[in-house]
Coordinates of C-alpha atoms (C1' of nucleotides) in Angstrom, one line a residue:
Chain S
M1 CA 48.8 15.8 3.7
H2 CA 50.8 15.0 0.8
W3 CA 52.8 17.9 -0.8
T4 CA 50.8 17.5 -4.1
D5 CA 47.6 17.8 -2.2
V6 CA 48.9 21.0 -0.4
T7 CA 49.6 22.4 -3.7
A8 CA 46.3 21.4 -5.1
Q9 CA 44.6 22.9 -2.3
S10 CA 46.1 26.3 -2.7
L11 CA 45.2 26.1 -6.4
S12 CA 41.5 25.4 -5.5
H13 CA 41.4 28.8 -3.7
K14 CA 42.3 30.5 -6.9
G15 CA 39.8 29.1 -9.1
K16 CA 38.6 25.8 -10.6
K17 CA 40.3 25.7 -14.0
H18 CA 44.0 25.3 -14.0
I19 CA 46.9 24.6 -16.5
V20 CA 50.0 23.1 -14.9
S21 CA 52.9 23.6 -17.1
T22 CA 56.5 22.3 -17.3
G23 CA 59.3 23.0 -19.9
I24 CA 62.5 21.6 -20.9
T25 CA 65.3 22.7 -23.3
P26 CA 66.0 19.7 -25.5
S27 CA 69.9 20.5 -25.7
G28 CA 71.2 17.0 -25.0
E29 CA 70.4 13.8 -23.5
F30 CA 67.5 13.9 -20.8
H31 CA 68.4 12.4 -17.6
I32 CA 66.3 11.6 -14.4
G33 CA 66.7 15.2 -13.3
H34 CA 64.4 16.2 -16.0
L35 CA 62.2 13.6 -14.8
R36 CA 61.7 15.4 -11.6
E37 CA 60.6 18.5 -13.5
I38 CA 57.9 16.6 -15.5
L39 CA 56.9 14.3 -12.6
T40 CA 56.6 17.2 -10.2
G41 CA 54.1 18.9 -12.6
D42 CA 52.4 15.6 -13.5
M43 CA 51.7 14.7 -9.8
I44 CA 50.3 18.4 -9.0
A45 CA 48.0 18.0 -11.9
R46 CA 46.8 14.6 -10.7
A47 CA 46.4 16.0 -7.2
A48 CA 44.5 18.8 -8.4
Q49 CA 42.2 16.5 -10.5
D50 CA 41.6 14.4 -7.3
A51 CA 40.5 17.6 -5.5
G52 CA 37.8 18.1 -8.3
L53 CA 39.6 20.9 -10.4
D54 CA 39.5 21.2 -14.0
V55 CA 43.3 20.8 -14.8
E56 CA 45.4 20.4 -17.8
F57 CA 49.2 19.4 -17.9
V58 CA 51.4 20.8 -20.7
F59 CA 54.8 20.2 -21.5
I60 CA 56.4 23.1 -23.4
I61 CA 59.5 21.9 -25.5
D62 CA 61.7 24.8 -25.8
S63 CA 62.9 24.1 -29.2
A64 CA 63.3 27.8 -30.0
D65 CA 66.3 28.0 -27.5
P66 CA 69.6 28.5 -29.4
L67 CA 72.5 25.8 -29.3
R68 CA 74.7 27.3 -26.7
K69 CA 78.0 25.6 -27.7
V70 CA 79.5 22.5 -29.3
Y71 CA 79.0 20.0 -26.6
D72 CA 81.4 17.0 -26.1
F73 CA 79.1 14.6 -27.9
L74 CA 78.9 16.9 -30.9
G75 CA 81.4 16.9 -33.9
P76 CA 83.2 20.0 -34.9
E77 CA 80.7 20.7 -37.7
Y78 CA 78.3 21.9 -35.2
E79 CA 80.3 25.0 -34.7
Q80 CA 78.2 26.6 -37.4
F81 CA 75.0 26.1 -35.5
V82 CA 76.0 27.8 -32.3
G83 CA 73.3 30.4 -31.6
N84 CA 70.9 28.5 -34.1
Q85 CA 67.5 27.2 -32.8
L86 CA 67.4 23.5 -31.7
G87 CA 64.3 23.0 -33.6
A88 CA 65.8 24.2 -36.6
I89 CA 69.1 22.4 -37.0
P90 CA 69.9 18.8 -38.0
A91 CA 70.1 16.0 -35.3
P92 CA 73.4 14.6 -34.6
D93 CA 74.2 11.0 -36.0
E94 CA 76.1 8.2 -34.2
D95 CA 79.2 10.0 -34.6
G96 CA 77.9 13.3 -33.6
N97 CA 77.8 14.8 -37.1
P98 CA 74.8 16.5 -38.5
D99 CA 72.4 14.1 -40.2
W100 CA 71.5 16.2 -43.1
E101 CA 69.6 13.5 -44.8
R102 CA 67.0 13.0 -42.4
F103 CA 66.9 16.8 -41.6
E104 CA 66.0 17.5 -45.1
K105 CA 63.8 14.6 -45.7
E106 CA 61.7 14.2 -42.7
G107 CA 62.4 17.5 -40.9
W108 CA 64.2 15.5 -38.1
T109 CA 65.7 18.2 -36.0
Y110 CA 68.0 18.2 -33.1
A111 CA 65.2 18.8 -30.8
N112 CA 63.4 15.7 -32.0
H113 CA 66.4 13.5 -31.5
F114 CA 66.7 14.1 -27.9
L115 CA 63.2 14.6 -27.2
E116 CA 61.9 11.3 -28.7
P117 CA 63.4 8.8 -26.3
F118 CA 62.2 10.9 -23.4
L119 CA 58.8 11.1 -24.5
K120 CA 58.9 7.2 -24.8
A121 CA 60.0 7.0 -21.3
L122 CA 57.2 9.3 -20.2
N123 CA 54.6 7.2 -21.9
E124 CA 56.1 4.2 -20.0
I125 CA 55.9 6.3 -16.8
G126 CA 52.3 7.3 -17.3
V127 CA 52.8 10.9 -17.9
K128 CA 50.6 12.2 -20.8
P129 CA 51.0 15.9 -21.2
R130 CA 49.8 18.1 -24.0
L131 CA 52.9 19.0 -26.0
I132 CA 53.6 22.4 -27.1
D133 CA 56.6 23.1 -29.4
N134 CA 57.8 26.4 -28.5
L135 CA 59.4 27.2 -31.9
E136 CA 56.1 26.2 -33.6
S137 CA 54.4 28.5 -31.4
Y138 CA 56.5 31.5 -32.5
R139 CA 56.2 30.5 -36.0
S140 CA 52.5 30.3 -35.8
G141 CA 52.1 33.6 -34.1
R142 CA 51.0 32.5 -30.7
F143 CA 53.6 35.0 -29.2
A144 CA 52.7 37.9 -31.5
E145 CA 50.4 39.8 -29.2
L146 CA 52.6 39.5 -26.1
S147 CA 55.8 40.1 -28.1
K148 CA 54.3 43.5 -29.3
I149 CA 53.6 44.6 -25.7
A150 CA 57.0 43.4 -24.7
C151 CA 58.6 45.5 -27.5
D152 CA 56.2 48.5 -27.0
R153 CA 57.3 48.5 -23.2
A154 CA 60.8 47.6 -23.6
E155 CA 62.1 50.4 -21.2
D156 CA 59.6 49.0 -18.4
I157 CA 60.9 45.6 -18.9
R158 CA 64.5 46.6 -19.1
E159 CA 64.1 48.5 -15.7
C160 CA 62.5 45.7 -14.2
I161 CA 65.2 43.1 -15.0
E162 CA 67.9 45.5 -14.0
R163 CA 66.3 46.2 -10.7
I164 CA 65.6 42.7 -9.7
S165 CA 68.3 40.8 -11.1
S166 CA 70.7 43.7 -10.2
R167 CA 72.6 43.2 -13.5
E168 CA 73.0 45.9 -16.2
L169 CA 71.7 45.4 -19.7
P170 CA 73.7 46.7 -22.5
D171 CA 72.3 50.1 -24.2
N172 CA 71.2 48.3 -27.4
W173 CA 69.3 45.7 -25.4
F174 CA 65.9 44.9 -26.7
P175 CA 63.3 42.4 -25.7
W176 CA 63.4 40.6 -29.0
S177 CA 66.3 38.6 -30.3
P178 CA 66.0 38.6 -34.1
L179 CA 67.5 35.8 -36.2
N180 CA 70.5 37.2 -38.1
S181 CA 71.5 36.4 -41.6
K182 CA 72.6 32.9 -40.8
K183 CA 69.4 32.2 -38.6
G184 CA 71.5 32.6 -35.3
L185 CA 70.2 34.5 -32.3
D186 CA 73.8 35.6 -31.4
K187 CA 76.1 38.2 -33.0
V188 CA 73.2 40.6 -34.0
K189 CA 72.2 44.0 -32.8
V190 CA 68.7 45.7 -32.8
T191 CA 68.8 49.0 -34.8
G192 CA 65.2 49.8 -34.8
Y193 CA 61.5 48.7 -33.9
D194 CA 58.6 49.4 -36.1
Y195 CA 55.8 47.0 -35.5
P196 CA 55.7 44.1 -36.4
L197 CA 59.4 44.5 -37.6
V198 CA 62.5 44.6 -35.5
H199 CA 65.4 45.9 -37.6
W200 CA 68.7 44.6 -37.2
K201 CA 72.4 44.5 -38.2
D202 CA 74.8 41.4 -37.5
E203 CA 78.4 40.8 -37.3
Y204 CA 78.7 39.7 -40.8
G205 CA 77.6 43.1 -41.8
E206 CA 74.3 42.0 -43.0
T207 CA 71.0 43.9 -42.1
G208 CA 67.6 42.8 -42.0
S209 CA 64.0 42.9 -40.4
S210 CA 62.5 40.3 -38.2
D211 CA 58.8 40.0 -38.1
I212 CA 57.9 39.3 -34.5
S213 CA 54.5 38.0 -35.5
K214 CA 56.1 35.2 -37.6
G215 CA 58.6 33.8 -35.3
E216 CA 61.7 35.3 -37.1
G217 CA 63.4 35.4 -33.8
K218 CA 62.3 34.9 -30.2
L219 CA 61.8 36.8 -26.8
P220 CA 64.9 36.4 -24.6
W221 CA 64.4 33.8 -21.9
R222 CA 63.4 36.3 -19.2
I223 CA 60.6 37.5 -21.1
D224 CA 59.7 34.2 -23.0
W225 CA 58.7 32.5 -20.1
P226 CA 56.2 34.9 -18.6
A227 CA 55.0 35.4 -22.4
K228 CA 54.3 31.5 -22.4
W229 CA 52.3 31.9 -19.1
G230 CA 50.2 34.5 -20.8
W231 CA 49.1 32.9 -23.9
I232 CA 48.8 29.4 -22.6
G233 CA 47.2 30.5 -19.4
V234 CA 49.6 28.7 -17.0
T235 CA 48.3 28.9 -13.4
C236 CA 50.8 26.5 -11.8
E237 CA 54.5 25.8 -12.7
A238 CA 57.2 23.8 -11.0
F239 CA 60.8 24.7 -11.8
G240 CA 64.3 24.1 -10.6
K241 CA 66.0 25.9 -7.8
D242 CA 68.0 27.6 -10.5
H243 CA 65.1 29.7 -11.6
G244 CA 63.9 30.1 -8.3
A245 CA 66.7 32.2 -6.6
A246 CA 66.0 35.6 -5.8
G247 CA 67.0 37.8 -8.7
G248 CA 66.5 34.7 -10.9
S249 CA 64.2 34.3 -13.9
Y250 CA 61.0 33.6 -11.7
S251 CA 61.3 36.8 -9.7
T252 CA 61.6 39.0 -13.0
G253 CA 59.1 36.7 -14.6
R254 CA 56.5 37.4 -12.1
E255 CA 56.8 41.0 -12.7
I256 CA 57.1 40.9 -16.3
A257 CA 53.8 38.8 -16.5
H258 CA 52.1 41.9 -14.9
L259 CA 53.5 44.3 -17.4
L260 CA 52.4 41.9 -20.1
G261 CA 49.0 42.0 -18.6
H262 CA 48.4 38.7 -16.8
E263 CA 49.0 36.8 -13.4
P264 CA 52.0 34.7 -12.9
P265 CA 51.4 31.2 -11.9
Q266 CA 51.9 29.5 -8.5
P267 CA 55.5 28.6 -8.3
L268 CA 56.9 25.5 -6.9
V269 CA 60.7 25.3 -6.7
Y270 CA 62.3 21.8 -6.7
E271 CA 65.7 20.8 -5.8
W272 CA 68.0 18.9 -8.0
I273 CA 68.6 15.2 -8.3
S274 CA 72.1 13.9 -8.0
L275 CA 73.6 10.7 -8.6
K276 CA 74.8 9.1 -5.3
G277 CA 78.5 10.0 -4.8
Q278 CA 78.8 11.9 -8.0
G279 CA 77.2 15.2 -7.5
A280 CA 74.7 17.2 -9.8
M281 CA 73.9 15.5 -12.9
S282 CA 75.4 17.1 -16.1
S283 CA 75.5 15.7 -19.4
S284 CA 79.0 17.0 -20.2
A285 CA 80.4 15.4 -17.1
G286 CA 78.8 12.2 -18.3
N287 CA 77.7 11.3 -14.8
T288 CA 74.1 11.0 -15.9
I289 CA 71.4 8.4 -15.8
G290 CA 68.7 8.5 -18.4
P291 CA 65.2 7.8 -17.9
I292 CA 65.3 4.9 -20.2
E293 CA 68.3 3.5 -18.5
A294 CA 66.6 3.8 -15.1
L295 CA 63.5 2.1 -16.5
E296 CA 65.6 -0.8 -17.4
L297 CA 66.4 -1.4 -13.6
V298 CA 63.1 -0.7 -12.0
P299 CA 59.5 -0.4 -13.0
P300 CA 58.1 3.0 -13.6
E301 CA 56.1 3.1 -10.3
I302 CA 59.2 2.7 -8.3
L303 CA 60.7 5.7 -10.4
R304 CA 57.7 7.8 -9.6
L305 CA 57.8 6.8 -5.8
L306 CA 61.3 8.2 -5.8
I307 CA 59.8 11.6 -6.8
A308 CA 56.5 11.5 -4.9
K309 CA 58.1 10.5 -1.6
S310 CA 60.3 13.5 -1.4
K311 CA 59.1 17.1 -0.9
P312 CA 60.2 19.2 -3.7
N313 CA 62.5 21.2 -1.8
K314 CA 64.4 18.1 -0.7
A315 CA 67.5 17.1 -2.8
I316 CA 67.3 13.8 -4.0
E317 CA 70.4 11.4 -4.3
F318 CA 69.5 8.7 -6.8
D319 CA 71.3 5.5 -5.7
T320 CA 71.3 2.8 -8.3
G321 CA 72.9 0.2 -6.0
M322 CA 71.6 -0.7 -2.6
G323 CA 69.3 2.4 -2.5
L324 CA 67.2 0.9 -5.2
V325 CA 66.6 -2.3 -3.2
T326 CA 65.4 -0.1 -0.3
L327 CA 63.3 2.0 -2.6
A328 CA 61.7 -1.0 -4.1
D329 CA 61.0 -2.8 -0.9
E330 CA 59.6 0.4 0.4
Y331 CA 57.2 0.4 -2.5
E332 CA 56.2 -3.3 -1.8
R333 CA 55.6 -2.4 1.9
L334 CA 53.3 0.8 0.8
A335 CA 51.3 -1.2 -1.5
A336 CA 50.6 -3.8 1.1
R337 CA 49.2 -1.4 3.5
D338 CA 45.5 -0.6 3.9
F339 CA 45.5 3.0 4.5
D340 CA 41.9 3.6 5.0
K341 CA 41.8 1.1 7.8
E342 CA 44.8 2.8 9.4
L343 CA 43.2 6.0 9.3
A344 CA 40.0 5.0 10.7
N345 CA 41.7 4.8 13.9
D346 CA 40.6 7.8 16.2
E347 CA 43.4 7.6 18.5
L348 CA 45.9 8.6 16.2
S349 CA 48.1 11.7 17.0
R350 CA 48.3 14.5 14.4
R351 CA 51.8 13.5 13.8
Q352 CA 50.8 9.8 13.0
R353 CA 47.9 10.9 10.9
V354 CA 50.2 13.1 8.9
Q355 CA 52.6 10.2 8.4
I356 CA 50.1 7.9 7.0
E357 CA 48.4 10.5 4.8
D358 CA 51.8 11.2 3.4
A359 CA 52.6 7.6 2.7
A360 CA 49.2 7.2 1.0
G361 CA 49.7 10.2 -1.1
A362 CA 53.1 9.0 -2.2
L363 CA 51.6 5.7 -3.3
R364 CA 48.9 7.3 -5.0
M365 CA 51.3 9.3 -7.1
A366 CA 53.5 6.4 -7.7
S367 CA 50.9 4.7 -9.8
T368 CA 51.4 5.1 -13.4
V369 CA 47.6 5.4 -14.0
A370 CA 45.7 8.2 -12.2
G371 CA 43.4 6.4 -9.7
G372 CA 45.2 3.1 -10.2
K373 CA 45.4 0.8 -7.4
A374 CA 49.0 -0.4 -6.4
Q375 CA 49.5 -4.1 -6.4
A376 CA 51.7 -5.6 -3.9
T377 CA 53.6 -8.2 -5.7
A378 CA 54.4 -9.9 -2.3
V379 CA 57.8 -10.5 -3.5
T380 CA 60.7 -8.3 -2.4
F381 CA 63.3 -6.9 -4.5
R382 CA 65.9 -8.4 -2.4
H383 CA 64.2 -11.9 -2.6
L384 CA 63.8 -11.6 -6.3
A385 CA 67.5 -10.6 -6.8
L386 CA 68.4 -13.8 -5.0
L387 CA 66.1 -16.0 -7.1
A388 CA 67.0 -14.3 -10.3
Q389 CA 70.8 -15.1 -9.6
T390 CA 70.3 -18.6 -8.6
K391 CA 68.1 -19.7 -11.2
K392 CA 68.8 -19.2 -14.8
N393 CA 65.4 -19.6 -16.2
D394 CA 62.2 -17.9 -15.3
E395 CA 60.1 -20.9 -14.9
D396 CA 62.4 -22.1 -12.0
V397 CA 62.0 -18.6 -10.4
W398 CA 58.1 -19.0 -10.5
S399 CA 58.1 -22.5 -9.3
S400 CA 60.1 -21.8 -6.4
L401 CA 57.8 -18.8 -5.5
Q402 CA 54.8 -20.9 -6.0
S403 CA 55.9 -23.7 -4.0
S404 CA 56.9 -21.4 -1.0
G405 CA 53.3 -19.9 -1.2
A406 CA 54.6 -16.5 -2.0
I407 CA 52.5 -16.1 -5.1
D408 CA 49.6 -17.9 -6.6
A409 CA 50.0 -17.1 -10.2
V410 CA 52.7 -15.5 -12.5
T411 CA 51.3 -12.2 -13.4
P412 CA 52.5 -9.9 -16.1
E413 CA 53.9 -7.5 -13.5
L414 CA 56.0 -10.1 -12.0
Q415 CA 57.4 -11.2 -15.3
D416 CA 58.0 -7.5 -16.1
R417 CA 59.8 -7.1 -12.6
L418 CA 62.0 -10.1 -13.3
S419 CA 63.2 -9.1 -16.6
R420 CA 64.2 -5.7 -15.2
M421 CA 65.7 -7.5 -12.4
R422 CA 67.9 -9.6 -14.7
H423 CA 68.9 -6.2 -16.5
W424 CA 69.9 -4.7 -13.1
I425 CA 71.9 -7.6 -12.2
H426 CA 73.9 -7.5 -15.5
S427 CA 74.4 -3.8 -15.4
R428 CA 77.1 -1.8 -13.7
H429 CA 74.7 -0.7 -11.1
F430 CA 74.1 -3.9 -9.4
P431 CA 75.7 -3.6 -5.9
A432 CA 78.4 -6.1 -5.0
E433 CA 76.9 -6.9 -1.7
M434 CA 73.7 -8.2 -3.5
R435 CA 75.8 -10.3 -5.8
I436 CA 76.1 -14.0 -4.9
T437 CA 79.6 -15.3 -5.3
I438 CA 81.2 -18.5 -4.3
L439 CA 84.6 -18.1 -3.2
E440 CA 87.6 -19.2 -5.3
Q441 CA 90.2 -18.9 -2.5
P442 CA 89.5 -20.0 1.1
N443 CA 88.7 -17.0 3.3
M444 CA 91.4 -17.4 6.2
E445 CA 89.7 -14.9 8.5
M446 CA 86.6 -17.1 8.6
L447 CA 88.4 -20.4 8.8
K448 CA 90.5 -19.4 11.7
M449 CA 87.4 -19.3 13.7
F450 CA 86.5 -22.9 13.4
D451 CA 86.5 -24.8 16.4
D452 CA 87.2 -28.7 16.5
D453 CA 83.5 -29.5 15.9
E454 CA 83.4 -27.3 12.8
K455 CA 86.5 -28.8 11.4
K456 CA 85.1 -32.2 11.7
I457 CA 81.8 -31.0 10.0
L458 CA 83.8 -29.6 7.0
A459 CA 85.5 -32.9 6.6
N460 CA 82.3 -34.8 6.7
M461 CA 80.8 -32.3 4.3
T462 CA 83.6 -32.5 1.7
A463 CA 83.3 -36.3 1.7
A464 CA 79.6 -36.3 1.3
M465 CA 79.7 -33.7 -1.5
E466 CA 82.2 -35.9 -3.2
A467 CA 79.8 -38.9 -3.1
C468 CA 76.7 -36.9 -3.6
V469 CA 74.6 -36.9 -6.8
W470 CA 74.9 -33.3 -8.0
D471 CA 71.5 -31.9 -7.9
A472 CA 69.8 -29.4 -5.6
Q473 CA 68.1 -31.9 -3.7
S474 CA 71.0 -34.3 -2.7
I475 CA 73.2 -31.3 -2.0
G476 CA 70.6 -29.9 0.2
A477 CA 70.4 -33.1 2.2
C478 CA 74.3 -33.5 2.5
I479 CA 74.9 -30.1 4.1
P480 CA 73.0 -30.9 7.4
Q481 CA 73.8 -34.6 7.3
A482 CA 77.4 -33.7 7.8
A483 CA 76.4 -32.3 11.2
R484 CA 74.0 -34.8 12.3
D485 CA 76.5 -37.6 11.9
L486 CA 78.4 -36.0 14.6
D487 CA 75.3 -35.3 16.7
L488 CA 75.7 -31.4 16.0
S489 CA 72.8 -29.2 15.0
P490 CA 72.3 -28.7 11.3
R491 CA 72.6 -24.9 12.0
S492 CA 76.4 -25.4 12.7
A493 CA 76.7 -27.2 9.2
F494 CA 75.1 -24.3 7.3
K495 CA 77.5 -21.9 9.4
V496 CA 80.5 -24.1 8.2
A497 CA 79.3 -24.3 4.6
Y498 CA 78.7 -20.3 4.2
A499 CA 82.1 -19.7 5.9
A500 CA 84.0 -22.1 3.6
L501 CA 82.1 -21.3 0.3
M502 CA 81.0 -17.8 0.6
G503 CA 83.2 -16.3 3.3
A504 CA 80.2 -15.2 5.2
E505 CA 78.3 -16.1 8.3
K506 CA 75.0 -16.8 6.8
G507 CA 73.6 -16.4 3.2
P508 CA 71.0 -17.7 0.7
R509 CA 69.8 -21.2 0.5
L510 CA 72.9 -22.8 -0.8
A511 CA 71.8 -26.0 -2.5
P512 CA 70.2 -24.5 -5.6
I513 CA 73.3 -22.3 -5.9
L514 CA 75.8 -25.1 -5.7
A515 CA 73.7 -27.3 -8.1
E516 CA 74.1 -24.5 -10.9
M517 CA 77.8 -24.9 -10.6
E518 CA 80.4 -27.6 -11.3
Q519 CA 80.8 -30.2 -8.5
Q520 CA 84.7 -30.1 -9.1
E521 CA 84.8 -26.4 -8.5
I522 CA 83.0 -26.8 -5.2
L523 CA 85.1 -29.7 -4.1
S524 CA 88.3 -28.0 -4.9
I525 CA 87.4 -25.0 -2.6
L526 CA 86.3 -27.3 0.1
R527 CA 89.6 -29.2 -0.1
A528 CA 91.4 -25.9 0.0
C529 CA 89.8 -25.0 3.0
M530 CA 90.6 -28.3 4.8
T531 CA 94.4 -27.9 3.8
S532 CA 94.4 -24.5 5.3
I533 CA 92.8 -25.5 8.5
T534 CA 95.3 -28.5 9.0
E535 CA 98.3 -26.5 8.4
Chain G
rG1 C1' 77.9 41.5 -1.8
rG2 C1' 72.5 39.7 -2.0
rG3 C1' 69.3 35.6 -1.5
rC4 C1' 67.3 30.4 -1.3
rC5 C1' 67.6 25.4 0.6
rU6 C1' 69.4 21.9 4.2
rG7 C1' 71.2 20.4 9.3
rU8 C1' 66.3 15.5 13.9
rA9 C1' 68.6 8.0 15.8
rG10 C1' 74.6 4.4 12.8
rC11 C1' 72.0 5.6 7.6
rU12 C1' 67.6 7.7 4.7
rC13 C1' 64.3 10.7 6.2
rA14 C1' 59.1 12.4 8.6
rG15 C1' 57.4 15.8 12.0
rU16 C1' 58.3 23.0 11.5
rC17 C1' 53.3 26.3 7.7
rA18 C1' 48.3 25.8 12.2
rG19 C1' 53.8 25.2 19.4
rG20 C1' 51.2 20.3 23.5
rU21 C1' 55.0 13.6 26.3
rA22 C1' 60.9 12.9 20.0
rG23 C1' 58.5 9.3 15.1
rA24 C1' 59.0 5.8 10.7
rG25 C1' 61.9 2.7 7.7
rC26 C1' 66.6 0.6 7.2
rG27 C1' 70.6 -1.0 10.2
rU28 C1' 72.4 -3.2 14.9
rC29 C1' 71.4 -6.6 19.0
rG30 C1' 68.5 -10.6 21.1
rG31 C1' 64.7 -14.4 20.8
rA32 C1' 61.6 -17.7 18.0
rC33 C1' 61.5 -20.9 13.7
rU34 C1' 65.4 -24.8 11.3
rU35 C1' 67.3 -29.5 5.7
rU36 C1' 67.8 -21.2 7.1
rU37 C1' 64.8 -18.2 0.1
rA38 C1' 70.9 -12.9 3.6
rA39 C1' 63.5 -15.2 4.5
rU40 C1' 59.6 -14.4 8.3
rC41 C1' 57.8 -13.2 13.1
rC42 C1' 58.5 -11.0 18.0
rG43 C1' 61.4 -7.9 21.1
rA44 C1' 65.2 -4.5 22.3
rU45 C1' 68.6 -0.8 21.0
rG46 C1' 69.3 4.0 19.9
rG47 C1' 68.4 11.3 19.6
rU48 C1' 71.7 17.8 24.7
rC49 C1' 66.3 17.8 17.1
rG50 C1' 73.9 22.0 14.3
rC51 C1' 75.0 25.8 18.5
rG52 C1' 73.5 30.3 21.7
rG53 C1' 69.9 33.5 23.1
rG54 C1' 64.7 35.3 23.2
rU55 C1' 59.1 34.7 23.2
rU56 C1' 55.7 31.3 25.9
rC57 C1' 52.7 27.7 31.3
rG58 C1' 55.0 24.9 27.3
rA59 C1' 59.7 25.4 21.4
rA60 C1' 62.4 20.4 16.9
rC61 C1' 58.6 24.0 15.4
rC62 C1' 57.8 31.1 16.3
rC63 C1' 61.7 35.3 16.6
rC64 C1' 66.9 37.2 16.7
rG65 C1' 71.9 35.7 16.2
rU66 C1' 75.5 32.0 15.1
rC67 C1' 78.2 27.8 12.7
rA68 C1' 78.5 24.0 8.8
rG69 C1' 77.2 22.0 4.0
rG70 C1' 74.9 22.7 -0.8
rC71 C1' 73.0 25.8 -4.5
rC72 C1' 71.5 30.5 -7.0
rC73 C1' 72.2 35.9 -8.6
rG74 C1' 75.3 34.6 -17.5
rC75 C1' 73.2 29.3 -19.2
rC76 C1' 71.5 24.5 -16.9
rA77 C1' 65.9 20.7 -14.4

RNA sequence: GGGCCUGUAGCUCAGUCAGGUAGAGCGUCGGACUUUUAAUCCGAUGGUCGCGGGUUCGAACCCCGUCAGGCCCGCCA
C-alpha cells in the first residue's frame, strides 16, 4: 500500500470527517522544501478522499509570526521591524527596502510578497487548499476562546512545556505574547492578566493592555499550534522533523491540545529535502531552488512524483542534473504501465504486490488532478533533450518524432514539455554529460586508438565532407560511405566520426547536428585530427 | 545528556509495521538491429541486508547491544 493510503486508512479508523492541515511561515523565499510540506498534506487529503472520507485540506499562513532578524536579502531599514508580525509590515522592494507605497495603498505585506509566487506555483501543481491567514484569524477573534483557556491555565501549560521540553521558562513567562508599543512581540513583559486584557510593560518604558480576543498579540508558537488544531478542527497534520523530535513542539503540542480541550491531530513527520551536494536548503545560504524555478525545468507531475515516490521519513536529495532525467524517465515508465493488469496476476508474491501498489500509488499522487489519468508521452526526457539541442525550432522536433513513429500528434503536453526542456538546457542545472558538444581540439586519447582502417576511413570521410552538400541528408550519406568505399562496415565509420568530432565512442545521430553547424568548422576539426594522426 | 531517522547490488531505493527461497530501476557487460535518435529489444552481471549476540523450525524484518552518517531538544519545512 502506498504511504498516503496507509495514512488514509488509519484516519478512517478515527472517523469520517477530516481536516488535513499544513502551515508555513512566510519569512522569506519559498523553496521546494516547503513544497514537501504542502504536497505531503495534499496527497494525504487526496488518499483520504479516495478512501471515501469527507476531507478538507487547509494551508495555514503563519503571518502572525514575527520577523526574526534582518535577513541577508533585506535592507538595514528592516531593523525597525524585527519582532513585528510578517502580515503587518511592508514587503521588500527589489533592493530589499520596505515598499511603503504598496503597503499603504494596497495593504501589500511582507507575508503577501513571499506567499504570492508560492501560491501561483501551487496552483500549477494542482494543490488547492483552503487558505487560512493566521494573523487575520487572531484579529477576527478565532483564537479568543482558546487563548482564554491558555491564559487561565498558564501554570499547567508552563509545567507541561518545562517537563516535556526540559527547558526552563522565565518567571514572568505567560502564554500570550502582547504587542508592545511598537507593535513588536519582543522586548515586552506581561505584568498582569485580567480577561480579556493582558497587561504589559515594554523595554521602551511604555505600558499597555492587550486584548486577547482582538489579536493584539499572539500565542507563543508552542501554544499557537495546538490552538489552531482546536478551532480549525485539524485531524491530521504533516510537519517537518524539526517539530517531530522528542521534546519538540509536537510533543508539547499534543499535551497542550488536551489542556485546551481537544484531541491532537494524527502526526506525520517528514524528512527534509536537500539540494544534491549542497546540504539542507536554507534561504540565507542561498542554496535554494524555488518551486517556480523547479517548474521551469520539469512539469508539475514530475515534481509531485518526487515527493510521492519517497516515504515521508526518507530524506530527499533533489538533483537538478542527471537525477532529473532519471526521475522524468521513471515517470514515463510508470505512466505507460497497466497496474490493474499487473495486479490481476494471482501468482504475485506479497512483495511484488506491494511494489506494484506503491508504484501505482505514486503515479496516482503525481497527477495534478485528483483522479486524473497519467498520460505517457512516449518520448523520454533523454530523447527530448537530444532533439531539443539538435533542432532549433519546435516544428523540426515534432516532425522527427512523427516520422520515427514515436508520436501521432503534437499535444499541448508535449509542447509544454519541450518548452520546459529548452529552459532546462539553457539553465545552469543542465548536466554536462547531456550536453551535445562538437570538439574544437582533437581528442588525442581517442585518436591514438585508431587502427589503419580507421585512419583511412577518417581520410575518406574528410574528403567526402569537403565535397558534400551541407544538409543533413547528404552528410548522413557520406559518413557510412567513407567506410563502404573501403569495404568496411558503416558501423566503423560512425565510430570514427564520434571519436573525431565528439571524443566519444558513440553518440546521438550525427548528421542533423552537423548540418546545424558550419561546414568549415567541421572540416577544420577533421583536418586537425588527420594531422595529429600522421605525426 | 535525552531523543528521532538512516545504513540492503557500483548508484537511487523497495522490502521491516503483519518473520517464510534477497527485489526494482539505473549502471555495467554481452547479443540482436544498422545510413545507430547515447534509441529499441533480448540476455547476463551484481548483495556475509553496517557489525555482534538473542528469540524462532525459519530473521533484512522481532529483541538486546554496538558502529557509522544525518538531524532534533531557541528559530527553521
